[in-house]
Short mmCIF file of C-alpha atoms and ligand atoms in Angstrom, two decimals:
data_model
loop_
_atom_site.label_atom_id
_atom_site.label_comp_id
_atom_site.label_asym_id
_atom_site.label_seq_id
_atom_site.Cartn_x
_atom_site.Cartn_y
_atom_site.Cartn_z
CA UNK A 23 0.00 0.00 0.00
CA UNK A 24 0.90 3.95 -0.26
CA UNK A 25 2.39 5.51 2.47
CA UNK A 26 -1.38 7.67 3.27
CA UNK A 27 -3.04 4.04 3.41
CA UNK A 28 -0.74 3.50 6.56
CA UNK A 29 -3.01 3.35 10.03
CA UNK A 30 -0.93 4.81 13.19
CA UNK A 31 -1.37 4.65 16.61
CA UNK A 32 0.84 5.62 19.57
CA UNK A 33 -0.01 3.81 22.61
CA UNK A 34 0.28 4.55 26.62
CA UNK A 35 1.23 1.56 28.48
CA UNK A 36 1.79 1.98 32.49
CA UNK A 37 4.32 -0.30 33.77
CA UNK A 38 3.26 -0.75 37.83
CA UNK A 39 4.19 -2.40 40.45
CA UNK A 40 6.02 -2.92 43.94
CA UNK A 41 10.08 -1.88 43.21
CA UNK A 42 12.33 -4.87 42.51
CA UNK A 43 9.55 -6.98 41.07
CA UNK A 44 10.98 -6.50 37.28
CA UNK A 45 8.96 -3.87 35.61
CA UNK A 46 12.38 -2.27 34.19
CA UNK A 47 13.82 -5.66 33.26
CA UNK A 48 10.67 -6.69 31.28
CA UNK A 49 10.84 -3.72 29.30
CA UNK A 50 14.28 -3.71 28.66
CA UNK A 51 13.74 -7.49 27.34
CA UNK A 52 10.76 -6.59 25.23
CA UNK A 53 11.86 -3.46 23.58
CA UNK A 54 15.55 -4.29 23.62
CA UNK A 55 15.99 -7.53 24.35
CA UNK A 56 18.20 -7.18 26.70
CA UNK A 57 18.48 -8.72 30.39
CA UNK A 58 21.20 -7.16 33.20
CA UNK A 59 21.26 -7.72 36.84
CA UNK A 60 21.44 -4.78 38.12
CA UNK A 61 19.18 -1.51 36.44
CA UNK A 62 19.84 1.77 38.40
CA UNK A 63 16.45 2.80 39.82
CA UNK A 64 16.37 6.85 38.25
CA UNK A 65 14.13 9.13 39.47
CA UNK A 66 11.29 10.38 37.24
CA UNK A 67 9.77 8.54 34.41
CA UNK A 68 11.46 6.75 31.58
CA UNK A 69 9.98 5.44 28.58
CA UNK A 70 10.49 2.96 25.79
CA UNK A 71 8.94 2.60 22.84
CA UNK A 72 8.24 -0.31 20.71
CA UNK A 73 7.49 -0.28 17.46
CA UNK A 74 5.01 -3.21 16.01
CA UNK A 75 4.09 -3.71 12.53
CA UNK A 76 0.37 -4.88 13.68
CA UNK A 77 -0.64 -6.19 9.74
CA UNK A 78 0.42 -5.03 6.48
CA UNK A 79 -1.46 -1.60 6.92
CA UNK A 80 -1.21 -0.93 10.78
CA UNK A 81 1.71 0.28 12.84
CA UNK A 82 1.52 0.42 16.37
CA UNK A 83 3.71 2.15 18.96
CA UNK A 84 4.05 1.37 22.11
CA UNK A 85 4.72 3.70 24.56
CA UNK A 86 5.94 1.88 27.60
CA UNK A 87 6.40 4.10 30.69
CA UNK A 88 8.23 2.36 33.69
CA UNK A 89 7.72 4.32 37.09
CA UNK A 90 11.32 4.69 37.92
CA UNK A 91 11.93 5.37 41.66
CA UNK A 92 7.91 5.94 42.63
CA UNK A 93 7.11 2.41 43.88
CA UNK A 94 7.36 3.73 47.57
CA UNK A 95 4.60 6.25 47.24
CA UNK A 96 1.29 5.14 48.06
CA UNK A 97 0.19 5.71 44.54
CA UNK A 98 0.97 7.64 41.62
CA UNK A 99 -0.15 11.39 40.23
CA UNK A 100 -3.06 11.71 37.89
CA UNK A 101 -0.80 13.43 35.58
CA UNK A 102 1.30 10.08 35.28
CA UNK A 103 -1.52 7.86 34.19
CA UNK A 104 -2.95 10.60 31.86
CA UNK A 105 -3.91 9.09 28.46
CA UNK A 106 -2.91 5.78 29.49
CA UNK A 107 -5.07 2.77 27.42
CA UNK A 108 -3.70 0.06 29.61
CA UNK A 109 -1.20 -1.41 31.91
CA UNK A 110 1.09 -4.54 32.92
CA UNK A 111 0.94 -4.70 36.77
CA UNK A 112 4.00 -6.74 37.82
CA UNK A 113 4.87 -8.64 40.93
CA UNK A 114 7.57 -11.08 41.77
CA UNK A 115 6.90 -14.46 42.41
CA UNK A 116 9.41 -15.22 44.75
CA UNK A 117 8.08 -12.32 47.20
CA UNK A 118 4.83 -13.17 48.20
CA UNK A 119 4.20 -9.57 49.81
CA UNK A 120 4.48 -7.72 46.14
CA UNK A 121 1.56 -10.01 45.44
CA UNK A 122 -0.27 -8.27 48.50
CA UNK A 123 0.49 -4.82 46.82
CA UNK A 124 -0.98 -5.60 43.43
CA UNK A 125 -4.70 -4.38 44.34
CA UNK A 126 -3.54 -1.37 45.74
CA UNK A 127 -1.93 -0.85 42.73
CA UNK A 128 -4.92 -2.12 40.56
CA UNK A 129 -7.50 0.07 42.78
CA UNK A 130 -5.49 3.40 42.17
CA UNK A 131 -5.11 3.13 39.05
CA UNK A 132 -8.65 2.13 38.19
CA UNK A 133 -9.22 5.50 40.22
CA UNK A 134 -7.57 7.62 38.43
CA UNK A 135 -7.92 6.61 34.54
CA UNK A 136 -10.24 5.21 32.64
CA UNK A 137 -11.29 4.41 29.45
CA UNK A 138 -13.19 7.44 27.29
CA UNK A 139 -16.59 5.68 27.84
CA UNK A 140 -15.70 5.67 31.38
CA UNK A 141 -15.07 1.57 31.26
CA UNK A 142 -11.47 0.53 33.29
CA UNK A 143 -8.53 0.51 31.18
CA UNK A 144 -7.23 -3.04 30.41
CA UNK A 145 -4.96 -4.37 32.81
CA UNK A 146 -3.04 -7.69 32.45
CA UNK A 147 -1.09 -9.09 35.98
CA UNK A 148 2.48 -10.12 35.48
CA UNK A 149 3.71 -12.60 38.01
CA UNK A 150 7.14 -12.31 37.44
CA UNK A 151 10.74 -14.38 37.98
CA UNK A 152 9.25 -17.77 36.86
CA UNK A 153 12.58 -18.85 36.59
CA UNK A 154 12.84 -18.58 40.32
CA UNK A 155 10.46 -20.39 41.35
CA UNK A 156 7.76 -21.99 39.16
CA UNK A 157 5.56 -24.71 42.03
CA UNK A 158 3.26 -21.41 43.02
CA UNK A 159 2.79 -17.71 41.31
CA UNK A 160 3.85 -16.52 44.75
CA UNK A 161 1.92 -18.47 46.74
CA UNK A 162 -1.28 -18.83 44.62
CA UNK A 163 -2.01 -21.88 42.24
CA UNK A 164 -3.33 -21.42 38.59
CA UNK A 165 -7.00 -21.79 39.71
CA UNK A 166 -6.23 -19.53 42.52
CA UNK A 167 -4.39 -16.85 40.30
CA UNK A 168 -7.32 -16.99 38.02
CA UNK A 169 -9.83 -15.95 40.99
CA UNK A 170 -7.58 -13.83 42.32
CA UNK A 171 -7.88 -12.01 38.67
CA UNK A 172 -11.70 -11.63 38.35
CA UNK A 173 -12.18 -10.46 41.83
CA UNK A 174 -9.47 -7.60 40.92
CA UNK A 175 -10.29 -7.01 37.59
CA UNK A 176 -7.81 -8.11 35.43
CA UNK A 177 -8.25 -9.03 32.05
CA UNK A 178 -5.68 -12.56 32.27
CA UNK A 179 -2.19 -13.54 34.60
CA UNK A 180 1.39 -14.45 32.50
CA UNK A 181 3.84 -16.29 34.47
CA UNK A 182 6.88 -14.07 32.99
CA UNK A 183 10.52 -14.23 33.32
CA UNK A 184 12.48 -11.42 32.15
CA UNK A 185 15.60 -13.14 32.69
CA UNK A 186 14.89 -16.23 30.39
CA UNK A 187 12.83 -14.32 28.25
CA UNK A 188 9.79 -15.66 28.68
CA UNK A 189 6.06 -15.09 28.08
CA UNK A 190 6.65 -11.48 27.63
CA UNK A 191 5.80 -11.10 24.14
CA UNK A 192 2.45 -13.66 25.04
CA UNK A 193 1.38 -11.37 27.63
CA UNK A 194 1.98 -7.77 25.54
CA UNK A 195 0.44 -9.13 22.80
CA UNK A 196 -2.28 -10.37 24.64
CA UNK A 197 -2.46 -6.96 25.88
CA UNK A 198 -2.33 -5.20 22.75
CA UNK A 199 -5.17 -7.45 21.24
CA UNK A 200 -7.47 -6.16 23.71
CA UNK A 201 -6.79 -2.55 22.79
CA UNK A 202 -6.86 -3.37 18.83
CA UNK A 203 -10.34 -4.80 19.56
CA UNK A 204 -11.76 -1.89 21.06
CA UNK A 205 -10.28 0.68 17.77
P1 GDP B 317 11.95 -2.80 39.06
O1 GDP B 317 12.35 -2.08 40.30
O2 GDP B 317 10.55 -3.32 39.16
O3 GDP B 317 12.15 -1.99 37.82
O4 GDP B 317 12.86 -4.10 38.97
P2 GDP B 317 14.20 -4.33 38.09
O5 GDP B 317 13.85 -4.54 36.66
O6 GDP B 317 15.19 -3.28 38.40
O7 GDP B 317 14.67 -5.74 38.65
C1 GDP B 317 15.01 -5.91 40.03
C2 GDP B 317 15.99 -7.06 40.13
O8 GDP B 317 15.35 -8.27 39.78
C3 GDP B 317 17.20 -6.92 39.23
O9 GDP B 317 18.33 -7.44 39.90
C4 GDP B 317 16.85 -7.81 38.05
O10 GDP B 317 17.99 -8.33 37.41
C5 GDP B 317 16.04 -8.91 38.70
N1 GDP B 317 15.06 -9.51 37.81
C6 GDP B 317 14.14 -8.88 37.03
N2 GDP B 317 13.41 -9.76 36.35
C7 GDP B 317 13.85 -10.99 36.69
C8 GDP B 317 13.51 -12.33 36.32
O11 GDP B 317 12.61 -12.58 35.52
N3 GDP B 317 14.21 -13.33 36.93
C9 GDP B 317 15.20 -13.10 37.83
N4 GDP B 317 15.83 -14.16 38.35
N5 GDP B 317 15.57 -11.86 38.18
C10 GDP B 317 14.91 -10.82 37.63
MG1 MG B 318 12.80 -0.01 37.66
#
């Protein structure tokens, strides 16, 4: 096709979740594909983008924003989730107690954005360092990760591992289905 028959669209994503649980890591795999052990917590926000050729005529870019340093606030600013479409909330499977965090951070941001139409953004729970430890998702089992999601509102969980690289792309795609369907 010409260039003009080319559909755009620029997406917010909200990385969230308790610090140390992987949020940086995952998007360094995804967009970079890159793994490190240590990732310097800055202050302030930090993006990434990645760029997806969604079908011949469709290009999508993803606007990843990791909240660098502001896991120890008790929520974030309504400036930061501005504009956002949906989120990855992340915890770490081998720490039980980011799993306790994750409807705090589910039940601020469902306060603070939503959807156009008013419906909750789409929000997909990461349960992350599989490679850690992969008996329970931090305690839960499947069935009970699966309740756990409905009575919190989340759309699906993705055992993930950054550091092996996988289910990432399952989970963002996942992700980014849900948003195509509602264009
Ligand atoms: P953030 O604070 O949520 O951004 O977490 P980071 O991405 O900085 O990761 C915190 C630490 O966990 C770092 O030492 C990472 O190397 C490590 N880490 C992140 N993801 C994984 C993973 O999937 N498996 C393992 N074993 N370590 C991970
Ligand atoms: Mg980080």
């Amino acid at each position: 096709p010409y260039p003009t028959d080319i559909r755009e669209y620029l997406y917010k994503i909200l990385v969230i979740g308790d610090l140390g649980t992987g949020k940086t890591s995952i998007i360094k795999r995804y967009v970079h594909n890159i793994f490190s052990l240590n990732y310097k917590s800055t202050i302030g926000v930090d993006f990434a983008l990645k760029v997806i050729q969604w079908s011949p005529d469709t290009v999508v870019r993803m606007q990843l924003w990791d909240i660098a340093g502001q896991e120890k606030f008790s929520g974030l600013t309504r400036v930061y989730y501005k504009e956002a479409v949906a989120a990855l909330i992340v915890y770490d499977v081998s720490r039980p107690k980011t799993l306790e965090s994750v409807p705090m951070w589910k039940t601020d941001l469902d306060s603070k954005v939503t959807l156009p139409g008013g419906d909750p953004i789409p929000v997909v729970l990461l349960a992350n360092k599989t490679d850690l430890q992969d008996e329970t998702s931090g305690g839960l089992n499947p069935e009970e990760m699966d309740t756990f999601c409905e009575e919190n509102g989340f759309l699906k969980w993705f055992g993930t591992s950054a550091k092996d690289n996988s289910n990432i792309e399952d989970a963002t795609r996942f992700l980014l289905e849900e948003i195509m369907n509602k264009e």
